[in-house]
Coordinates of C-alpha atoms in Angstrom, one line a residue:
Chain A
E1 CA -0.1 0.0 0.2
V2 CA 0.9 3.4 -0.9
Q3 CA 1.6 5.5 2.4
L4 CA 2.7 9.4 2.4
V5 CA 3.4 10.8 5.8
E6 CA 3.7 14.1 6.1
S7 CA 5.6 16.3 9.5
G8 CA 7.2 19.1 11.0
G9 CA 4.7 21.9 10.8
G10 CA 3.2 23.5 13.7
L11 CA 3.5 27.5 14.7
V12 CA 6.8 29.7 14.0
Q13 CA 6.7 33.3 14.4
P14 CA 7.2 35.6 10.8
G15 CA 10.6 35.7 9.7
G16 CA 11.3 31.9 10.9
S17 CA 11.9 28.3 9.5
L18 CA 10.6 24.8 9.2
R19 CA 11.2 21.7 7.9
L20 CA 8.6 19.5 6.6
S21 CA 9.8 15.9 6.1
C22 CA 7.7 13.4 4.0
V23 CA 8.5 10.0 4.7
A24 CA 7.2 7.5 1.4
S25 CA 6.4 3.8 1.5
G26 CA 5.3 1.2 -0.3
F27 CA 6.0 2.0 -3.8
T28 CA 10.2 3.0 -5.1
F29 CA 10.6 5.5 -4.3
N30 CA 13.4 7.0 -6.4
T31 CA 11.6 6.2 -9.5
Y32 CA 8.7 8.7 -8.7
E33 CA 8.4 12.5 -9.0
M34 CA 7.6 14.6 -5.8
N35 CA 5.5 17.3 -5.3
W36 CA 4.7 19.9 -2.4
V37 CA 1.0 21.3 -2.3
R38 CA -0.3 23.9 0.5
Q39 CA -4.1 25.4 0.7
A40 CA -4.5 27.8 3.0
P41 CA -7.5 28.1 5.0
G42 CA -10.9 27.9 3.2
T43 CA -9.2 28.6 0.0
G44 CA -7.8 25.8 -3.4
L45 CA -5.0 24.3 -3.7
Q46 CA -1.7 25.9 -4.4
W47 CA 0.9 24.1 -6.0
V48 CA 4.0 24.8 -4.3
S49 CA 7.3 22.7 -5.7
Y50 CA 8.8 19.8 -7.5
I51 CA 11.3 17.8 -7.4
S52 CA 12.4 15.0 -10.0
S53 CA 13.4 11.9 -9.3
F54 CA 17.1 12.5 -9.9
S55 CA 16.9 15.8 -8.1
D56 CA 18.4 17.2 -11.3
T57 CA 15.3 19.6 -12.1
I58 CA 13.5 21.3 -8.9
Y59 CA 10.8 24.0 -9.9
Y60 CA 9.1 26.6 -7.2
A61 CA 5.9 28.8 -7.3
D62 CA 6.6 32.3 -7.6
S63 CA 5.3 32.6 -4.1
V64 CA 7.8 30.9 -2.5
K65 CA 11.1 31.1 -4.6
G66 CA 14.1 32.4 -3.0
R67 CA 12.5 31.7 0.5
F68 CA 11.7 27.7 -0.1
T69 CA 13.9 24.5 -0.5
I70 CA 13.0 21.3 -1.8
S71 CA 15.3 17.8 -1.5
R72 CA 14.7 14.4 -1.3
D73 CA 16.7 11.4 0.5
D74 CA 16.4 8.3 -1.9
A75 CA 18.0 5.8 1.0
K76 CA 15.5 7.5 3.7
N77 CA 12.7 7.5 1.3
S78 CA 11.8 10.9 2.2
V79 CA 11.1 14.4 0.6
Y80 CA 11.9 17.5 2.3
L81 CA 10.7 21.5 2.2
Q82 CA 12.9 23.5 3.6
M83 CA 10.9 27.2 4.4
T84 CA 12.6 30.0 5.5
S85 CA 11.1 33.8 6.3
L86 CA 8.1 32.6 6.5
R87 CA 5.4 35.3 6.2
A88 CA 1.6 35.0 7.4
E89 CA 0.1 34.3 3.7
D90 CA 2.3 30.5 4.6
T91 CA -0.1 29.9 7.0
A92 CA -1.6 26.5 5.2
V93 CA -1.8 22.8 5.0
Y94 CA 1.3 21.6 3.3
Y95 CA 0.5 17.8 1.3
C96 CA 3.6 15.9 -0.4
A97 CA 2.0 14.5 -3.2
R98 CA 3.3 11.7 -5.8
A99 CA 3.3 12.6 -9.2
K100 CA 2.6 9.7 -12.2
I101 CA 4.3 11.5 -15.4
G102 CA 2.1 13.5 -17.4
S103 CA -0.9 13.0 -15.2
G104 CA -1.4 14.5 -12.2
F105 CA -0.7 13.7 -8.0
D106 CA -2.2 10.4 -7.5
Y107 CA -1.3 9.8 -3.9
W108 CA -1.1 12.6 -1.4
G109 CA -0.4 12.4 2.5
Q110 CA -2.5 13.4 4.9
G111 CA -1.1 16.7 5.4
T112 CA 0.8 19.1 8.3
L113 CA -0.4 22.2 9.3
V114 CA 2.3 25.8 9.1
T115 CA 0.8 28.4 11.0
V116 CA 2.8 31.7 10.8
S117 CA 1.9 34.1 13.9
S118 CA 3.3 36.1 16.1
Chain B
D1 CA 2.0 31.3 -16.7
I2 CA -1.3 29.2 -17.3
Q3 CA -4.3 30.0 -15.5
M4 CA -7.5 27.4 -14.9
T5 CA -11.2 28.8 -14.2
Q6 CA -13.5 26.5 -13.5
S7 CA -17.3 27.6 -13.4
P8 CA -19.4 27.0 -11.4
S9 CA -17.6 28.0 -7.9
S10 CA -20.7 26.5 -6.1
L11 CA -23.2 24.0 -7.0
S12 CA -26.0 22.6 -5.3
A13 CA -27.3 19.0 -6.3
S14 CA -29.5 15.8 -5.1
V15 CA -28.5 12.4 -4.6
G16 CA -29.0 10.6 -8.1
D17 CA -28.3 13.6 -10.7
R18 CA -26.1 14.3 -13.1
V19 CA -23.8 17.7 -12.3
T20 CA -21.2 18.9 -14.7
I21 CA -18.2 20.8 -13.7
T22 CA -16.3 22.9 -16.7
C23 CA -12.5 24.0 -16.4
R24 CA -10.8 26.2 -19.2
A25 CA -7.4 26.7 -19.6
S26 CA -5.9 30.5 -20.8
Q27 CA -4.2 28.3 -23.4
N28 CA -3.9 24.4 -24.7
V29 CA -3.0 21.9 -22.1
R30 CA -3.0 19.2 -24.8
T31 CA -4.5 16.6 -23.2
Y32 CA -2.6 17.2 -19.5
L33 CA -5.9 18.0 -17.4
N34 CA -7.0 16.2 -14.3
W35 CA -9.5 16.6 -12.0
Y36 CA -9.4 16.3 -8.1
R37 CA -12.0 15.4 -5.2
Q38 CA -11.4 16.6 -2.3
K39 CA -13.7 15.9 1.3
P40 CA -14.1 18.0 3.7
G41 CA -11.0 17.6 6.2
K42 CA -9.2 15.5 4.1
A43 CA -6.3 15.5 1.5
P44 CA -7.3 15.7 -2.3
E45 CA -7.7 12.6 -4.5
L46 CA -7.2 11.9 -8.1
L47 CA -10.2 11.1 -10.1
I48 CA -9.2 11.7 -13.7
Y49 CA -6.1 12.1 -15.6
A50 CA -5.3 12.9 -18.7
I51 CA -8.8 14.5 -19.4
S52 CA -10.4 10.9 -19.6
R53 CA -8.7 8.1 -18.2
L54 CA -10.5 6.8 -14.7
Q55 CA -7.7 6.6 -12.1
S56 CA -7.8 3.0 -10.5
G57 CA -10.4 2.1 -7.7
V58 CA -12.9 5.2 -8.8
P59 CA -16.2 4.6 -9.6
S60 CA -17.6 4.8 -13.4
R61 CA -19.8 7.6 -12.9
F62 CA -17.0 10.3 -13.3
S63 CA -16.1 10.8 -16.4
G64 CA -14.2 13.5 -18.2
S65 CA -14.3 15.0 -21.5
G66 CA -12.7 18.2 -24.0
S67 CA -9.6 19.3 -26.1
G68 CA -7.5 22.3 -26.3
A69 CA -8.5 24.4 -23.2
D70 CA -11.8 23.0 -22.4
F71 CA -12.8 20.7 -20.6
T72 CA -16.0 19.1 -18.7
L73 CA -16.2 16.6 -15.6
T74 CA -19.3 14.7 -15.2
I75 CA -20.6 12.8 -12.2
S76 CA -23.2 10.7 -14.0
S77 CA -25.5 10.4 -10.6
L78 CA -24.4 11.5 -7.4
Q79 CA -23.5 9.5 -4.4
P80 CA -23.5 11.3 -0.7
E81 CA -20.0 10.6 -0.9
D82 CA -19.7 13.0 -4.0
F83 CA -20.6 15.7 -2.2
A84 CA -17.1 18.0 -1.9
T85 CA -14.6 20.1 -3.7
Y86 CA -13.2 19.6 -7.3
Y87 CA -10.5 20.7 -8.8
C88 CA -9.2 20.6 -12.3
Q89 CA -5.7 20.8 -12.6
Q90 CA -2.9 21.2 -15.6
S91 CA 0.4 19.4 -15.6
Y92 CA 1.0 20.4 -19.4
T93 CA 3.6 22.8 -17.7
T94 CA 5.5 20.9 -14.9
H95 CA 7.6 23.9 -13.4
M96 CA 4.3 25.6 -12.7
Y97 CA 1.7 23.0 -12.5
T98 CA -1.9 24.7 -11.8
F99 CA -4.9 24.1 -10.3
G100 CA -8.6 25.5 -11.3
Q101 CA -10.0 27.5 -7.8
G102 CA -12.3 24.4 -7.1
T103 CA -16.0 24.2 -7.4
K104 CA -17.9 23.1 -4.4
L105 CA -20.6 20.6 -4.9
E106 CA -23.5 20.8 -2.1
V107 CA -26.6 19.2 -1.2
K108 CA -29.6 20.9 -2.4

């Protein structure tokens, strides 16, 4: 069974940092592209970042470029999102999602809540 | 950047109804159009990919159609678990995946 489990969310002050983790199981992790998607309270889905299976291609949404860093450790079946210079508008549930090439995101984690507030 | 616009933003219907949700892209996304359902408090789930391909395990009451920049999601006979929010997504530009704003399907 494919599973994605996020962790690392919490309350952080504006300007602070946080590192999210997503541990995968049930599939050959190093052959899949991975993404982070977020959802602010009461709003829709916003794609945040993408990492290819070999980590050679990485993309970010303009709203997080320069502040967030995606990475993966295939030995640990994990993908990470390092978030710095956090702002109130980064408050959201963050999901990791497995990408099915050209076909959308076929598996999602349960999400982890990040709250940026003083 | 490709913008995705869904209509309507909300929709009221009853169990057993046939409903259609539309999604328009700001440019041609070829076959790279996907649909998700998100139940309250849950993660999204992939329903349809590549315009019309049903994801494994998804009931056949869901179908997708369209081409180029105009697409539709149809639910042939609404079930209680279908009252949720639906999102389209383009995966044509992997450097900037984009979701529609969502369509909330509510009980009439």
